[in-house]
């Protein structure tokens, strides 16, 4: 083998955790069409069963994020038990502020106080679901915005953001966090209230320690330096989590690492670097790594396994970076050497060592083939038709 991976690096890879989303196992598509898959999960229990398969073959995905109302059930204790029986935990609870007629002019920023009240009540329902299921994260994408100049006051809406979310934060218990997810446009096309990392950062500062920022890789304008945003938020102790996916044009929700693997590696470089630094280590350790992807043309479970593998590869490569050499090159202004140090790690084929690690964890070295051989897909195809 041309590289030497130390045992502590192997250990870190075994401890890596990635959360998969229930909505990634259900039928979904673009706003143009949904290509239905006969084996797609329909109910929450089926989505959890599929998430458990991803965990079974990768060993690093023991939790599933849920979306309310898509996953709403009557008995959350029963769901928490069902998940536990599958070896899973309920992860981040995602309120939905974009699929209700009342949200035409926004949810928490809506000019109508009645709609704002309804929104806060919905988020509080999600807080209660999290409390019942043992989850500690509310991931809140704030889709509010306007479509036309003059439609509403930017400043009034900014005030409503702060006011409504202050009430939400008060309902969180001490161990819970509110992760604020920004997106530069969509579903509104003129302005978005929480449109970039800066506005999410400002809001999280206003709301205090329980609030942090969630970075969805698909939510930036083309060319944005996401690794710099990650470094900045880590340094400010405000990076709370990720929604991993990839994009070519807009919020494409493609498999993470399928279009820009080097970007994913550079993001992991920042995370690993921050984990080694005493001032940022605890923030880096608490980052929630979640996938947010909906697979329209790939088999959903296979695409999720492929995504997890891509994330493992990026993390393994970032762990291989010679940080002592990198720092010396940076301090001495050896630009080419610093860049090559990163490239050396990025160009390392870590797939064999990831295979070894999986075998040490008692699972197959090749999760995708093992899943395909298992017969699960054929079974759900029959059962869910
Ligand atoms: C919005 O585009 C988003 O990224 C939010 O995280 C939603 O909760 C998710 O996608 C599901 O569609
Ligand atoms: Mn997202």
mmCIF file of C-alpha atoms and ligand atoms in Angstrom:
data_model
loop_
_atom_site.group_PDB
_atom_site.id
_atom_site.type_symbol
_atom_site.label_atom_id
_atom_site.label_comp_id
_atom_site.label_asym_id
_atom_site.label_seq_id
_atom_site.Cartn_x
_atom_site.Cartn_y
_atom_site.Cartn_z
ATOM 1 C CA UNK A 1 0.000 0.000 0.000
ATOM 2 C CA UNK A 2 1.410 3.381 -0.940
ATOM 3 C CA UNK A 3 0.024 5.174 2.103
ATOM 4 C CA UNK A 4 0.086 4.584 5.790
ATOM 5 C CA UNK A 5 -3.106 5.126 7.715
ATOM 6 C CA UNK A 6 -2.633 5.184 11.452
ATOM 7 C CA UNK A 7 -4.934 3.439 13.878
ATOM 8 C CA UNK A 8 -6.292 6.681 15.299
ATOM 9 C CA UNK A 9 -7.377 7.739 11.817
ATOM 10 C CA UNK A 10 -9.088 4.384 11.392
ATOM 11 C CA UNK A 11 -10.800 4.913 14.717
ATOM 12 C CA UNK A 12 -12.091 8.336 13.637
ATOM 13 C CA UNK A 13 -13.528 6.815 10.481
ATOM 14 C CA UNK A 14 -15.276 4.139 12.528
ATOM 15 C CA UNK A 15 -16.770 6.834 14.745
ATOM 16 C CA UNK A 16 -18.002 8.972 11.847
ATOM 17 C CA UNK A 17 -21.780 9.502 11.914
ATOM 18 C CA UNK A 18 -24.005 10.515 9.021
ATOM 19 C CA UNK A 19 -27.770 10.991 9.291
ATOM 20 C CA UNK A 20 -30.011 10.070 6.377
ATOM 21 C CA UNK A 21 -33.370 11.760 5.644
ATOM 22 C CA UNK A 22 -36.700 9.915 5.604
ATOM 23 C CA UNK A 23 -37.768 11.973 2.587
ATOM 24 C CA UNK A 24 -34.886 10.478 0.584
ATOM 25 C CA UNK A 25 -36.587 7.066 0.724
ATOM 26 C CA UNK A 26 -39.991 8.268 -0.461
ATOM 27 C CA UNK A 27 -41.109 9.214 -3.954
ATOM 28 C CA UNK A 28 -40.050 12.715 -4.838
ATOM 29 C CA UNK A 29 -38.968 14.527 -7.927
ATOM 30 C CA UNK A 30 -38.511 17.848 -9.565
ATOM 31 C CA UNK A 31 -41.288 20.393 -9.907
ATOM 32 C CA UNK A 32 -41.727 19.024 -13.436
ATOM 33 C CA UNK A 33 -42.371 15.356 -12.733
ATOM 34 C CA UNK A 34 -42.020 12.556 -10.233
ATOM 35 C CA UNK A 35 -40.764 9.261 -11.674
ATOM 36 C CA UNK A 36 -42.381 6.904 -9.225
ATOM 37 C CA UNK A 37 -40.449 3.882 -7.939
ATOM 38 C CA UNK A 38 -42.510 0.835 -7.012
ATOM 39 C CA UNK A 39 -40.319 0.071 -4.005
ATOM 40 C CA UNK A 40 -40.357 3.637 -2.626
ATOM 41 C CA UNK A 41 -41.255 3.905 1.059
ATOM 42 C CA UNK A 42 -44.731 5.259 1.729
ATOM 43 C CA UNK A 43 -45.134 5.443 5.483
ATOM 44 C CA UNK A 44 -42.688 6.532 8.162
ATOM 45 C CA UNK A 45 -42.088 2.954 9.311
ATOM 46 C CA UNK A 46 -41.070 1.935 5.788
ATOM 47 C CA UNK A 47 -38.757 4.942 5.513
ATOM 48 C CA UNK A 48 -37.124 3.945 8.792
ATOM 49 C CA UNK A 49 -36.760 0.352 7.573
ATOM 50 C CA UNK A 50 -34.916 1.664 4.495
ATOM 51 C CA UNK A 51 -32.723 3.953 6.606
ATOM 52 C CA UNK A 52 -31.870 0.914 8.755
ATOM 53 C CA UNK A 53 -30.641 -0.872 5.620
ATOM 54 C CA UNK A 54 -28.255 1.999 4.873
ATOM 55 C CA UNK A 55 -26.961 1.747 8.432
ATOM 56 C CA UNK A 56 -26.679 -2.042 8.201
ATOM 57 C CA UNK A 57 -24.389 -1.903 5.168
ATOM 58 C CA UNK A 58 -22.377 1.247 6.011
ATOM 59 C CA UNK A 59 -22.256 1.025 9.814
ATOM 60 C CA UNK A 60 -22.200 4.800 10.212
ATOM 61 C CA UNK A 61 -25.821 5.943 9.759
ATOM 62 C CA UNK A 62 -27.661 5.163 13.009
ATOM 63 C CA UNK A 63 -30.198 7.994 12.804
ATOM 64 C CA UNK A 64 -32.835 9.320 10.437
ATOM 65 C CA UNK A 65 -34.058 12.898 10.113
ATOM 66 C CA UNK A 66 -37.820 13.354 9.895
ATOM 67 C CA UNK A 67 -39.977 16.010 8.229
ATOM 68 C CA UNK A 68 -43.295 17.158 9.641
ATOM 69 C CA UNK A 69 -46.050 16.904 8.338
ATOM 70 C CA UNK A 70 -44.695 14.362 5.808
ATOM 71 C CA UNK A 71 -43.897 11.943 8.643
ATOM 72 C CA UNK A 72 -46.611 12.903 11.126
ATOM 73 C CA UNK A 73 -48.018 9.983 13.169
ATOM 74 C CA UNK A 74 -50.331 9.764 16.181
ATOM 75 C CA UNK A 75 -48.016 7.878 18.495
ATOM 76 C CA UNK A 76 -44.426 9.092 18.661
ATOM 77 C CA UNK A 77 -43.460 6.784 21.529
ATOM 78 C CA UNK A 78 -44.344 3.857 19.306
ATOM 79 C CA UNK A 79 -42.197 5.268 16.472
ATOM 80 C CA UNK A 80 -39.225 5.800 18.780
ATOM 81 C CA UNK A 81 -39.543 2.149 19.889
ATOM 82 C CA UNK A 82 -39.946 0.959 16.318
ATOM 83 C CA UNK A 83 -36.813 2.860 15.296
ATOM 84 C CA UNK A 84 -34.897 1.436 18.271
ATOM 85 C CA UNK A 85 -35.947 -2.061 17.212
ATOM 86 C CA UNK A 86 -34.321 -1.360 13.844
ATOM 87 C CA UNK A 87 -31.146 -0.102 15.544
ATOM 88 C CA UNK A 88 -31.990 3.492 14.683
ATOM 89 C CA UNK A 89 -32.599 6.774 16.478
ATOM 90 C CA UNK A 90 -34.825 9.601 15.377
ATOM 91 C CA UNK A 91 -32.559 12.449 14.353
ATOM 92 C CA UNK A 92 -33.265 16.050 13.431
ATOM 93 C CA UNK A 93 -36.903 17.080 13.286
ATOM 94 C CA UNK A 94 -37.601 19.345 10.279
ATOM 95 C CA UNK A 95 -40.667 21.603 10.468
ATOM 96 C CA UNK A 96 -42.228 22.314 7.092
ATOM 97 C CA UNK A 97 -42.903 26.024 6.498
ATOM 98 C CA UNK A 98 -43.498 25.841 2.760
ATOM 99 C CA UNK A 99 -46.461 23.604 1.977
ATOM 100 C CA UNK A 100 -49.572 25.318 3.268
ATOM 101 C CA UNK A 101 -51.842 27.878 1.605
ATOM 102 C CA UNK A 102 -51.410 30.139 4.616
ATOM 103 C CA UNK A 103 -47.693 30.454 3.829
ATOM 104 C CA UNK A 104 -48.223 32.273 0.518
ATOM 105 C CA UNK A 105 -46.737 35.466 1.976
ATOM 106 C CA UNK A 106 -44.383 33.657 4.326
ATOM 107 C CA UNK A 107 -44.483 31.746 7.592
ATOM 108 C CA UNK A 108 -42.539 33.303 10.456
ATOM 109 C CA UNK A 109 -42.151 36.563 8.483
ATOM 110 C CA UNK A 110 -45.770 36.694 7.291
ATOM 111 C CA UNK A 111 -47.369 40.133 7.784
ATOM 112 C CA UNK A 112 -50.404 38.392 9.349
ATOM 113 C CA UNK A 113 -49.880 37.756 13.076
ATOM 114 C CA UNK A 114 -52.316 34.809 12.892
ATOM 115 C CA UNK A 115 -50.119 33.007 10.354
ATOM 116 C CA UNK A 116 -47.029 33.733 12.444
ATOM 117 C CA UNK A 117 -48.804 32.194 15.463
ATOM 118 C CA UNK A 118 -49.746 29.098 13.424
ATOM 119 C CA UNK A 119 -46.111 28.781 12.321
ATOM 120 C CA UNK A 120 -44.720 29.039 15.836
ATOM 121 C CA UNK A 121 -47.272 26.456 17.011
ATOM 122 C CA UNK A 122 -46.131 24.096 14.233
ATOM 123 C CA UNK A 123 -42.469 24.488 15.166
ATOM 124 C CA UNK A 124 -43.376 23.889 18.810
ATOM 125 C CA UNK A 125 -45.195 20.709 17.768
ATOM 126 C CA UNK A 126 -41.867 19.628 16.220
ATOM 127 C CA UNK A 127 -40.028 20.527 19.428
ATOM 128 C CA UNK A 128 -42.426 18.251 21.330
ATOM 129 C CA UNK A 129 -41.927 15.438 18.801
ATOM 130 C CA UNK A 130 -38.173 15.805 19.306
ATOM 131 C CA UNK A 131 -38.588 15.668 23.068
ATOM 132 C CA UNK A 132 -40.754 12.522 22.850
ATOM 133 C CA UNK A 133 -38.460 10.707 20.419
ATOM 134 C CA UNK A 134 -35.216 11.677 22.137
ATOM 135 C CA UNK A 135 -33.988 13.964 19.390
ATOM 136 C CA UNK A 136 -32.038 17.095 20.236
ATOM 137 C CA UNK A 137 -32.101 18.970 16.919
ATOM 138 C CA UNK A 138 -34.693 21.075 15.163
ATOM 139 C CA UNK A 139 -33.474 21.899 11.644
ATOM 140 C CA UNK A 140 -35.359 24.862 10.383
ATOM 141 C CA UNK A 141 -35.222 25.882 6.766
ATOM 142 C CA UNK A 142 -36.753 29.345 6.531
ATOM 143 C CA UNK A 143 -38.204 29.558 3.020
ATOM 144 C CA UNK A 144 -39.809 32.991 3.512
ATOM 145 C CA UNK A 145 -39.342 35.749 0.990
ATOM 146 C CA UNK A 146 -41.166 37.912 -1.536
ATOM 147 C CA UNK A 147 -41.652 37.710 -5.276
ATOM 148 C CA UNK A 148 -41.884 41.401 -6.175
ATOM 149 C CA UNK A 149 -40.200 44.652 -5.172
ATOM 150 C CA UNK A 150 -42.360 46.546 -2.706
ATOM 151 C CA UNK A 151 -44.339 43.449 -1.688
ATOM 152 C CA UNK A 152 -43.317 43.800 1.960
ATOM 153 C CA UNK A 153 -40.837 45.641 4.148
ATOM 154 C CA UNK A 154 -37.426 43.959 4.480
ATOM 155 C CA UNK A 155 -36.931 45.524 7.913
ATOM 156 C CA UNK A 156 -40.358 44.593 9.260
ATOM 157 C CA UNK A 157 -39.793 40.999 8.168
ATOM 158 C CA UNK A 158 -36.356 40.956 9.797
ATOM 159 C CA UNK A 159 -38.008 42.024 13.056
ATOM 160 C CA UNK A 160 -40.625 39.265 12.762
ATOM 161 C CA UNK A 161 -37.882 36.674 12.254
ATOM 162 C CA UNK A 162 -36.211 37.595 15.498
ATOM 163 C CA UNK A 163 -39.450 37.867 17.462
ATOM 164 C CA UNK A 164 -40.983 34.546 16.380
ATOM 165 C CA UNK A 165 -37.796 32.517 16.723
ATOM 166 C CA UNK A 166 -37.060 33.948 20.167
ATOM 167 C CA UNK A 167 -40.315 32.318 21.288
ATOM 168 C CA UNK A 168 -39.324 29.051 19.593
ATOM 169 C CA UNK A 169 -35.932 29.005 21.338
ATOM 170 C CA UNK A 170 -37.605 29.454 24.715
ATOM 171 C CA UNK A 171 -39.442 26.159 24.156
ATOM 172 C CA UNK A 172 -36.215 24.176 23.632
ATOM 173 C CA UNK A 173 -34.834 22.180 26.528
ATOM 174 C CA UNK A 174 -31.239 22.741 27.625
ATOM 175 C CA UNK A 175 -29.778 19.948 25.475
ATOM 176 C CA UNK A 176 -31.605 21.012 22.290
ATOM 177 C CA UNK A 177 -30.390 23.099 19.380
ATOM 178 C CA UNK A 178 -32.140 25.075 16.660
ATOM 179 C CA UNK A 179 -30.223 24.864 13.381
ATOM 180 C CA UNK A 180 -31.034 27.699 10.995
ATOM 181 C CA UNK A 181 -30.843 26.755 7.328
ATOM 182 C CA UNK A 182 -30.415 29.486 4.714
ATOM 183 C CA UNK A 183 -30.903 29.405 0.950
ATOM 184 C CA UNK A 184 -30.185 32.196 -1.498
ATOM 185 C CA UNK A 185 -33.387 31.924 -3.540
ATOM 186 C CA UNK A 186 -36.468 29.726 -3.946
ATOM 187 C CA UNK A 187 -39.369 29.386 -3.471
ATOM 188 C CA UNK A 188 -39.424 33.189 -3.617
ATOM 189 C CA UNK A 189 -37.671 34.863 -6.508
ATOM 190 C CA UNK A 190 -37.216 38.507 -5.535
ATOM 191 C CA UNK A 191 -35.871 38.321 -2.011
ATOM 192 C CA UNK A 192 -35.378 35.671 0.677
ATOM 193 C CA UNK A 193 -35.446 36.597 4.352
ATOM 194 C CA UNK A 194 -32.618 34.266 5.430
ATOM 195 C CA UNK A 195 -30.697 34.330 2.194
ATOM 196 C CA UNK A 196 -27.107 33.528 3.078
ATOM 197 C CA UNK A 197 -24.770 32.316 5.834
ATOM 198 C CA UNK A 198 -24.386 35.906 7.053
ATOM 199 C CA UNK A 199 -28.100 36.406 7.665
ATOM 200 C CA UNK A 200 -28.341 32.961 9.331
ATOM 201 C CA UNK A 201 -25.280 33.822 11.424
ATOM 202 C CA UNK A 202 -26.806 37.147 12.489
ATOM 203 C CA UNK A 203 -30.029 35.387 13.482
ATOM 204 C CA UNK A 204 -28.204 32.675 15.431
ATOM 205 C CA UNK A 205 -26.256 35.376 17.317
ATOM 206 C CA UNK A 206 -29.492 37.193 18.200
ATOM 207 C CA UNK A 207 -31.092 33.958 19.415
ATOM 208 C CA UNK A 208 -28.203 32.912 21.647
ATOM 209 C CA UNK A 209 -26.395 29.669 22.433
ATOM 210 C CA UNK A 210 -29.190 27.313 21.429
ATOM 211 C CA UNK A 211 -29.119 28.512 17.813
ATOM 212 C CA UNK A 212 -26.533 27.631 15.181
ATOM 213 C CA UNK A 213 -26.292 27.660 11.400
ATOM 214 C CA UNK A 214 -26.973 24.736 9.070
ATOM 215 C CA UNK A 215 -25.068 24.683 5.773
ATOM 216 C CA UNK A 216 -26.869 22.945 2.911
ATOM 217 C CA UNK A 217 -24.357 22.532 0.099
ATOM 218 C CA UNK A 218 -27.007 23.216 -2.544
ATOM 219 C CA UNK A 219 -28.092 26.562 -1.142
ATOM 220 C CA UNK A 220 -25.382 28.871 -2.458
ATOM 221 C CA UNK A 221 -24.944 30.901 -5.613
ATOM 222 C CA UNK A 222 -22.517 29.339 -8.109
ATOM 223 C CA UNK A 223 -18.900 29.982 -7.169
ATOM 224 C CA UNK A 224 -19.544 30.505 -3.450
ATOM 225 C CA UNK A 225 -16.567 29.430 -1.340
ATOM 226 C CA UNK A 226 -18.412 27.031 0.954
ATOM 227 C CA UNK A 227 -15.263 25.844 2.735
ATOM 228 C CA UNK A 228 -14.555 29.420 3.785
ATOM 229 C CA UNK A 229 -18.109 29.778 5.125
ATOM 230 C CA UNK A 230 -17.585 26.541 7.067
ATOM 231 C CA UNK A 231 -14.282 27.790 8.523
ATOM 232 C CA UNK A 232 -15.795 31.140 9.494
ATOM 233 C CA UNK A 233 -18.792 29.550 11.238
ATOM 234 C CA UNK A 234 -16.578 27.013 13.030
ATOM 235 C CA UNK A 235 -14.347 29.778 14.288
ATOM 236 C CA UNK A 236 -17.407 31.655 15.604
ATOM 237 C CA UNK A 237 -18.753 28.429 17.233
ATOM 238 C CA UNK A 238 -21.859 28.754 15.110
ATOM 239 C CA UNK A 239 -21.574 25.833 12.711
ATOM 240 C CA UNK A 240 -24.305 23.434 13.803
ATOM 241 C CA UNK A 241 -24.804 21.037 10.933
ATOM 242 C CA UNK A 242 -24.780 20.137 7.265
ATOM 243 C CA UNK A 243 -27.242 19.091 4.668
ATOM 244 C CA UNK A 244 -25.037 17.195 2.262
ATOM 245 C CA UNK A 245 -25.870 17.027 -1.423
ATOM 246 C CA UNK A 246 -24.340 18.296 -4.649
ATOM 247 C CA UNK A 247 -25.368 20.613 -7.421
ATOM 248 C CA UNK A 248 -24.407 21.705 -10.879
ATOM 249 C CA UNK A 249 -26.855 24.564 -11.350
ATOM 250 C CA UNK A 250 -29.232 25.329 -8.486
ATOM 251 C CA UNK A 251 -30.529 23.271 -5.546
ATOM 252 C CA UNK A 252 -30.177 20.058 -7.543
ATOM 253 C CA UNK A 253 -30.120 17.623 -4.574
ATOM 254 C CA UNK A 254 -27.685 15.309 -6.400
ATOM 255 C CA UNK A 255 -25.553 12.711 -4.642
ATOM 256 C CA UNK A 256 -22.973 14.496 -2.502
ATOM 257 C CA UNK A 257 -19.548 14.436 -4.136
ATOM 258 C CA UNK A 258 -20.937 13.526 -7.567
ATOM 259 C CA UNK A 259 -20.169 16.902 -9.156
ATOM 260 C CA UNK A 260 -17.586 18.602 -6.908
ATOM 261 C CA UNK A 261 -15.651 16.008 -4.876
ATOM 262 C CA UNK A 262 -12.753 18.442 -4.345
ATOM 263 C CA UNK A 263 -15.106 20.950 -2.720
ATOM 264 C CA UNK A 264 -16.351 18.240 -0.361
ATOM 265 C CA UNK A 265 -12.757 17.360 0.513
ATOM 266 C CA UNK A 266 -11.902 21.035 1.161
ATOM 267 C CA UNK A 267 -14.922 21.310 3.471
ATOM 268 C CA UNK A 268 -13.687 18.266 5.383
ATOM 269 C CA UNK A 269 -10.220 19.804 5.485
ATOM 270 C CA UNK A 270 -11.709 22.709 7.452
ATOM 271 C CA UNK A 271 -13.655 20.375 9.758
ATOM 272 C CA UNK A 272 -10.663 18.182 10.510
ATOM 273 C CA UNK A 273 -8.427 21.233 10.979
ATOM 274 C CA UNK A 274 -10.937 22.710 13.451
ATOM 275 C CA UNK A 275 -11.172 19.401 15.330
ATOM 276 C CA UNK A 276 -7.419 19.555 15.971
ATOM 277 C CA UNK A 277 -7.600 23.133 17.276
ATOM 278 C CA UNK A 278 -8.495 23.526 20.973
ATOM 279 C CA UNK A 279 -10.515 26.712 20.347
ATOM 280 C CA UNK A 280 -12.835 25.059 17.821
ATOM 281 C CA UNK A 281 -12.688 21.360 18.770
ATOM 282 C CA UNK A 282 -15.939 21.210 20.731
ATOM 283 C CA UNK A 283 -17.900 23.009 18.004
ATOM 284 C CA UNK A 284 -16.433 20.678 15.363
ATOM 285 C CA UNK A 285 -17.293 17.610 17.461
ATOM 286 C CA UNK A 286 -20.947 18.654 17.736
ATOM 287 C CA UNK A 287 -21.553 19.269 14.053
ATOM 288 C CA UNK A 288 -24.532 17.215 12.835
ATOM 289 C CA UNK A 289 -23.771 15.593 9.487
ATOM 290 C CA UNK A 290 -26.984 15.049 7.606
ATOM 291 C CA UNK A 291 -27.776 14.149 4.023
ATOM 292 C CA UNK A 292 -30.546 16.107 2.305
ATOM 293 C CA UNK A 293 -31.148 14.471 -1.047
ATOM 294 C CA UNK A 294 -34.137 13.224 -2.975
ATOM 295 C CA UNK A 295 -33.331 10.656 -5.624
ATOM 296 C CA UNK A 296 -35.533 10.860 -8.639
ATOM 297 C CA UNK A 297 -33.850 8.500 -11.102
ATOM 298 C CA UNK A 298 -31.487 6.375 -8.978
ATOM 299 C CA UNK A 299 -32.561 3.568 -6.675
ATOM 300 C CA UNK A 300 -33.058 5.487 -3.427
ATOM 301 C CA UNK A 301 -31.324 3.151 -0.964
ATOM 302 C CA UNK A 302 -28.407 2.569 -3.336
ATOM 303 C CA UNK A 303 -28.017 6.332 -3.902
ATOM 304 C CA UNK A 304 -27.988 6.892 -0.155
ATOM 305 C CA UNK A 305 -25.275 4.244 0.313
ATOM 306 C CA UNK A 306 -23.278 5.817 -2.515
ATOM 307 C CA UNK A 307 -23.600 9.219 -0.801
ATOM 308 C CA UNK A 308 -22.374 7.854 2.513
ATOM 309 C CA UNK A 309 -19.359 6.286 0.790
ATOM 310 C CA UNK A 310 -18.522 9.604 -0.909
ATOM 311 C CA UNK A 311 -18.629 11.367 2.466
ATOM 312 C CA UNK A 312 -16.421 8.688 4.026
ATOM 313 C CA UNK A 313 -13.896 9.114 1.212
ATOM 314 C CA UNK A 314 -13.738 12.901 1.686
ATOM 315 C CA UNK A 315 -13.308 12.537 5.449
ATOM 316 C CA UNK A 316 -10.631 9.853 5.107
ATOM 317 C CA UNK A 317 -8.688 11.989 2.618
ATOM 318 C CA UNK A 318 -8.927 15.037 4.893
ATOM 319 C CA UNK A 319 -7.621 12.964 7.820
ATOM 320 C CA UNK A 320 -4.569 12.093 5.703
ATOM 321 C CA UNK A 321 -3.492 15.727 5.277
ATOM 322 C CA UNK A 322 -0.063 16.319 6.781
ATOM 323 C CA UNK A 323 -1.073 19.253 8.989
ATOM 324 C CA UNK A 324 2.416 19.956 10.308
ATOM 325 C CA UNK A 325 3.770 20.240 6.771
ATOM 326 C CA UNK A 326 0.758 22.318 5.702
ATOM 327 C CA UNK A 327 1.201 24.817 8.535
ATOM 328 C CA UNK A 328 4.914 25.200 7.839
ATOM 329 C CA UNK A 329 4.231 25.750 4.135
ATOM 330 C CA UNK A 330 1.546 28.322 4.978
ATOM 331 C CA UNK A 331 3.762 30.152 7.484
ATOM 332 C CA UNK A 332 6.670 30.255 5.063
ATOM 333 C CA UNK A 333 4.549 31.358 2.131
ATOM 334 C CA UNK A 334 5.274 28.205 0.120
ATOM 335 C CA UNK A 335 2.037 28.427 -1.845
ATOM 336 C CA UNK A 336 2.641 25.558 -4.242
ATOM 337 C CA UNK A 337 3.785 23.214 -1.454
ATOM 338 C CA UNK A 338 0.708 24.005 0.636
ATOM 339 C CA UNK A 339 -1.596 23.289 -2.270
ATOM 340 C CA UNK A 340 0.265 20.094 -3.203
ATOM 341 C CA UNK A 341 -0.034 18.926 0.414
ATOM 342 C CA UNK A 342 -3.806 19.056 0.010
ATOM 343 C CA UNK A 343 -3.662 17.464 -3.434
ATOM 344 C CA UNK A 344 -1.539 14.570 -2.148
ATOM 345 C CA UNK A 345 -4.249 13.690 0.343
ATOM 346 C CA UNK A 346 -7.061 14.261 -2.141
ATOM 347 C CA UNK A 347 -5.392 12.055 -4.755
ATOM 348 C CA UNK A 348 -4.965 9.140 -2.355
ATOM 349 C CA UNK A 349 -7.202 6.187 -3.106
ATOM 350 C CA UNK A 350 -8.688 5.548 0.336
ATOM 351 C CA UNK A 351 -11.230 3.000 -0.854
ATOM 352 C CA UNK A 352 -9.134 -0.075 0.112
ATOM 353 C CA UNK A 353 -8.597 1.203 3.647
ATOM 354 C CA UNK A 354 -12.282 2.035 4.018
ATOM 355 C CA UNK A 355 -12.951 -1.571 3.009
ATOM 356 C CA UNK A 356 -10.563 -2.784 5.711
ATOM 357 C CA UNK A 357 -12.221 -0.556 8.303
ATOM 358 C CA UNK A 358 -15.643 -1.929 7.414
ATOM 359 C CA UNK A 359 -14.408 -5.485 7.804
ATOM 360 C CA UNK A 360 -12.985 -4.562 11.206
ATOM 361 C CA UNK A 361 -16.477 -3.230 12.030
ATOM 362 C CA UNK A 362 -17.969 -6.584 11.042
ATOM 363 C CA UNK A 363 -19.612 -5.455 7.815
ATOM 364 C CA UNK A 364 -18.885 -6.129 4.158
ATOM 365 C CA UNK A 365 -16.026 -4.121 2.631
ATOM 366 C CA UNK A 366 -18.287 -3.150 -0.285
ATOM 367 C CA UNK A 367 -21.644 -1.840 1.071
ATOM 368 C CA UNK A 368 -23.272 -1.333 -2.318
ATOM 369 C CA UNK A 369 -22.627 -4.867 -3.581
ATOM 370 C CA UNK A 370 -23.587 -6.340 -0.216
ATOM 371 C CA UNK A 371 -26.883 -4.441 -0.273
ATOM 372 C CA UNK A 372 -27.554 -5.509 -3.854
ATOM 373 C CA UNK A 373 -26.914 -9.157 -2.967
ATOM 374 C CA UNK A 374 -29.166 -9.006 0.104
ATOM 375 C CA UNK A 375 -32.475 -9.337 -1.761
ATOM 376 C CA UNK A 376 -34.024 -6.430 0.202
ATOM 377 C CA UNK A 377 -34.823 -4.479 -2.952
ATOM 378 C CA UNK A 378 -36.634 -7.439 -4.519
ATOM 379 C CA UNK A 379 -38.567 -7.948 -1.288
ATOM 380 C CA UNK A 380 -39.802 -4.356 -0.951
ATOM 381 C CA UNK A 381 -40.599 -4.287 -4.651
ATOM 382 C CA UNK A 382 -43.123 -7.080 -4.055
ATOM 383 C CA UNK A 383 -44.383 -5.806 -0.718
ATOM 384 C CA UNK A 384 -44.922 -2.177 -1.697
ATOM 385 C CA UNK A 385 -46.411 -2.587 -5.146
HETATM 386 C C1 LIG B 1 -34.997 23.065 1.036
HETATM 387 O O1 LIG B 1 -34.528 23.128 -0.268
HETATM 388 C C2 LIG B 1 -34.357 21.942 1.833
HETATM 389 O O2 LIG B 1 -32.964 21.974 1.665
HETATM 390 C C3 LIG B 1 -34.740 22.012 3.286
HETATM 391 O O3 LIG B 1 -33.745 21.432 4.089
HETATM 392 C C4 LIG B 1 -35.950 21.154 3.316
HETATM 393 O O4 LIG B 1 -36.317 20.761 4.606
HETATM 394 C C5 LIG B 1 -35.497 20.020 2.437
HETATM 395 O O5 LIG B 1 -34.829 20.687 1.379
HETATM 396 C C6 LIG B 1 -36.543 19.065 1.992
HETATM 397 O O6 LIG B 1 -37.105 19.368 0.759
HETATM 398 MN MN1 LIG B 2 -31.639 21.238 3.219
#
